[in-house]
Structure formats: structure tokens, C-alpha cells
mmCIF file of C-alpha atoms in Angstrom:
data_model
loop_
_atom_site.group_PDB
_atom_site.id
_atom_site.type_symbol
_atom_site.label_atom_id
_atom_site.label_comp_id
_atom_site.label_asym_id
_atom_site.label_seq_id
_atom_site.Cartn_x
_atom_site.Cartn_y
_atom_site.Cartn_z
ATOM 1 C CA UNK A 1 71.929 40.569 -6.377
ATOM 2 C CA UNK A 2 70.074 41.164 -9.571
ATOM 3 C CA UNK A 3 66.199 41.783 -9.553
ATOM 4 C CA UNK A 4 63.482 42.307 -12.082
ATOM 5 C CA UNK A 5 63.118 46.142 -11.818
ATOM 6 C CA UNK A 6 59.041 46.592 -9.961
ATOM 7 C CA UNK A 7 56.630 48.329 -11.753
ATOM 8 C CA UNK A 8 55.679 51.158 -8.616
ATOM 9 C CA UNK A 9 52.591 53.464 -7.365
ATOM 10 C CA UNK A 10 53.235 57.149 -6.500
ATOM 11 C CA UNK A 11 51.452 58.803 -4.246
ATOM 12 C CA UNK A 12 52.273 62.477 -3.320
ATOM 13 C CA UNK A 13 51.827 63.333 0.025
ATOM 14 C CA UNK A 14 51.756 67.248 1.063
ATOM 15 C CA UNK A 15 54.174 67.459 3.881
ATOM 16 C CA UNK A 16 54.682 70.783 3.719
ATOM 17 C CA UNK A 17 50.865 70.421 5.113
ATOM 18 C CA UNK A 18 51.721 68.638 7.698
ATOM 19 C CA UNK A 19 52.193 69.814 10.996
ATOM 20 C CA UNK A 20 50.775 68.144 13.949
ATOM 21 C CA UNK A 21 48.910 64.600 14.537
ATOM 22 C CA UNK A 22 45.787 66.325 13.900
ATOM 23 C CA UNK A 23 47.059 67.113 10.394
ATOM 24 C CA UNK A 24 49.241 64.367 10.013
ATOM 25 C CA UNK A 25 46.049 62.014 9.429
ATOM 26 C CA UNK A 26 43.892 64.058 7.463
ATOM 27 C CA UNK A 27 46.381 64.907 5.259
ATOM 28 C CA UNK A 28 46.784 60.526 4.664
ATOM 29 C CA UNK A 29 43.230 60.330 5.230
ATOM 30 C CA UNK A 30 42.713 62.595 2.323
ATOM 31 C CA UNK A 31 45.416 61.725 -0.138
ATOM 32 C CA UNK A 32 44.855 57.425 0.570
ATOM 33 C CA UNK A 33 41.106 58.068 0.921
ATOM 34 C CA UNK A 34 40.785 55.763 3.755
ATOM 35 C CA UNK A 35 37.582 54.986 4.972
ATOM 36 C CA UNK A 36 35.422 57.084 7.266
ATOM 37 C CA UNK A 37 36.563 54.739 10.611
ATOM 38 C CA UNK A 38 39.896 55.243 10.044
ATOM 39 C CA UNK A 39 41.202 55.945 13.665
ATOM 40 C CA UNK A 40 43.269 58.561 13.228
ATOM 41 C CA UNK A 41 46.539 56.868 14.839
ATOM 42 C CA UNK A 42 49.440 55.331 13.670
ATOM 43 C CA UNK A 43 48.406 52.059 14.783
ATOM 44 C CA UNK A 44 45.119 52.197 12.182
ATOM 45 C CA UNK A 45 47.457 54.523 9.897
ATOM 46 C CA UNK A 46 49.699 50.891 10.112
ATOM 47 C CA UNK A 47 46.806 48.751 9.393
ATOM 48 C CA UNK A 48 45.540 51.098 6.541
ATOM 49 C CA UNK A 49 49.010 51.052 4.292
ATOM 50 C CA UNK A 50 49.815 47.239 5.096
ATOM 51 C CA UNK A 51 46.975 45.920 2.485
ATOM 52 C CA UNK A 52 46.767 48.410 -0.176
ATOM 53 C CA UNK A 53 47.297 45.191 -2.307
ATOM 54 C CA UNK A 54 44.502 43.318 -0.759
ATOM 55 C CA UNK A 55 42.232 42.221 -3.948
ATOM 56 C CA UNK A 56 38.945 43.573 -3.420
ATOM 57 C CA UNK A 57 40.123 45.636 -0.432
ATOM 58 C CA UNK A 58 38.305 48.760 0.576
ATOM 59 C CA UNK A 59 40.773 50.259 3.150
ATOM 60 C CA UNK A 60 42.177 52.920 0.337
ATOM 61 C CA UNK A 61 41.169 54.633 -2.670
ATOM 62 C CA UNK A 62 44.871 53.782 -3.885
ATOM 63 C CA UNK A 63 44.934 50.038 -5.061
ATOM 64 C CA UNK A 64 48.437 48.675 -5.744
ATOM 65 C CA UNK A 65 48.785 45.201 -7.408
ATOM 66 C CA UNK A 66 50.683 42.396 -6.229
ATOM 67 C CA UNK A 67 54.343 42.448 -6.676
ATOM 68 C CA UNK A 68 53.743 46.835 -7.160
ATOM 69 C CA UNK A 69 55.935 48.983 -5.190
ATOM 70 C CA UNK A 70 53.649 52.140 -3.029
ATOM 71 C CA UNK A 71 55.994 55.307 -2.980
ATOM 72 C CA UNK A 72 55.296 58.069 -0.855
ATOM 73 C CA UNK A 73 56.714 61.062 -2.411
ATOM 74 C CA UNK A 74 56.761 63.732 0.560
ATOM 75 C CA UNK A 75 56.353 67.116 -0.962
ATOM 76 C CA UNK A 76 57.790 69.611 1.298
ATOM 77 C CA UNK A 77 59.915 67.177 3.300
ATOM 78 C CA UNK A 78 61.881 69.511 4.920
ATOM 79 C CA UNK A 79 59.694 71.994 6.087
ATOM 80 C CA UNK A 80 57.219 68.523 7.433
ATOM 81 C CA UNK A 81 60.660 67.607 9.215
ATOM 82 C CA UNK A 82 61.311 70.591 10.638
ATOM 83 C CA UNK A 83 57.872 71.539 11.707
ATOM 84 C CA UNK A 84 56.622 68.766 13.027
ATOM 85 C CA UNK A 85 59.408 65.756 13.653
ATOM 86 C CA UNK A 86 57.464 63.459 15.725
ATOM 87 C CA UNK A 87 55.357 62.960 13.094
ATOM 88 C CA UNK A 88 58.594 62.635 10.802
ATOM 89 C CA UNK A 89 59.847 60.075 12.698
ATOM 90 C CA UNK A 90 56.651 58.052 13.167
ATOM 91 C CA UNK A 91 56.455 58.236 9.637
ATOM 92 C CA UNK A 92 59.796 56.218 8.902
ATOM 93 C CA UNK A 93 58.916 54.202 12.024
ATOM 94 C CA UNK A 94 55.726 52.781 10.931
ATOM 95 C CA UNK A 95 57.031 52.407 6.974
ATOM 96 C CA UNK A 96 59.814 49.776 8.260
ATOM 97 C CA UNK A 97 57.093 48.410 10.710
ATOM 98 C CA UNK A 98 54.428 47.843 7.685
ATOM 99 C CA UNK A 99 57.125 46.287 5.882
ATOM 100 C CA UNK A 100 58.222 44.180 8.634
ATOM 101 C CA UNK A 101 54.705 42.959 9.628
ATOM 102 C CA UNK A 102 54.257 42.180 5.374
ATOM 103 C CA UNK A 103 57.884 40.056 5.526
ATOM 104 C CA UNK A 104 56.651 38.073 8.929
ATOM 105 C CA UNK A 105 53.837 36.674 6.560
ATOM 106 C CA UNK A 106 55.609 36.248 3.495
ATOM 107 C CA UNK A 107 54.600 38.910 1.710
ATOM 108 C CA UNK A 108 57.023 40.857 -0.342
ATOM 109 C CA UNK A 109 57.674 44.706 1.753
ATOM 110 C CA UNK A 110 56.654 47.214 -1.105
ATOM 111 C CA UNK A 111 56.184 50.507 1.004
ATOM 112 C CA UNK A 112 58.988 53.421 0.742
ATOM 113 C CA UNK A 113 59.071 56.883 1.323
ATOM 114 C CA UNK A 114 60.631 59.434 -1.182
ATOM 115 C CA UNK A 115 61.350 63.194 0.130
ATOM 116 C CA UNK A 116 61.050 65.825 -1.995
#
């Protein structure tokens, strides 16, 4: 199956920063600049990364356009993993679930994760 390569937004992410929930969402809450009542739990964390490409949005100081690709490039993957894998799991967890949730209402799944 050929596609049209998608034009992408990277965002790096300090993992190696990362090393309990506590840390885990100030370290997003920092890097995505999500708004001052973000709850600080995957299920707003969820909410916050499914509309980055909502026009006019203010849930994120990243904007990605429609049809863009939103890479999160994990600096210090390893040591994140090793540290702290809860949070390493929940991480891949709620990726596949924002993607899901974007498929169920046809919108295209542009979130991955790339460990560095």
C-alpha cells in the first residue's frame, strides 16, 4: 500500500526527566504547554493530545495541521523505561488509545512515539 509520505511535528520530550506520575505530567505539561486545568492524569493527558489539530484549539501550545503527523521523540528512553515503567507503559497505552478514539470518528490517527 502506497501513501503520500505526511509532512510531521516533532516534539522532544525529556524522558530521561521522567520519573514518577508527578513528573510524568509536568514534564508534558511543560513541553505541550497545556493549559493551567490540565488534570494531571492520563485520562486529561488523553484528551489533551487527541485535538492538537483542532483549528482554533487552545488545549496545546503545539498546533499540528490536518493531515500532520505529532512525533514524540523520547529523549532518554531508556533510562524513562527503566526508571519509571508504569509511566512507560501508560505512555504507549494511551498513544494507541488517542489514535483509536481519532479512527472511531473518522479522523486520520497521527500520534507516534519515537525513542531516543
Amino acid at each position: 500500500m502506497n501513501q503520500e509520505p505526511r509532512s510531521s511535528v516533532v516534539v522532544t520530550v525529556p524522558g530521561n526527566l521522567i520519573r514518577d506520575w508527578d513528573s510524568f505530567h509536568t514534564i508534558f505539561h511543560q513541553t505541550f504547554g497545556f493549559p493551567e486545568f490540565y488534570g494531571r492524569n492520563m485520562d486529561a493527558w488523553i484528551d489533551c493530545m487527541t485535538w492538537m489539530d483542532e483549528p482554533g484549539g487552545d488545549i496545546s501550545q503545539v498546533a499540528v495541521k490536518p493531515g500532520e503527523a505529532l512525533i514524540l521523540r523520547i529523549e532518554g528512553a531508556q533510562k524513562f523505561r527503566s526508571v519509571y515503567p508504569k509511566g512507560w507503559e501508560a505512555l504507549h497505552e494511551c498513544t494507541e488509545f488517542v489514535n483509536f478514539r481519532r479512527a472511531e470518528k473518522g479522523l486520520q490517527p497521527y500520534l507516534a512515539i519515537m525513542s531516543l
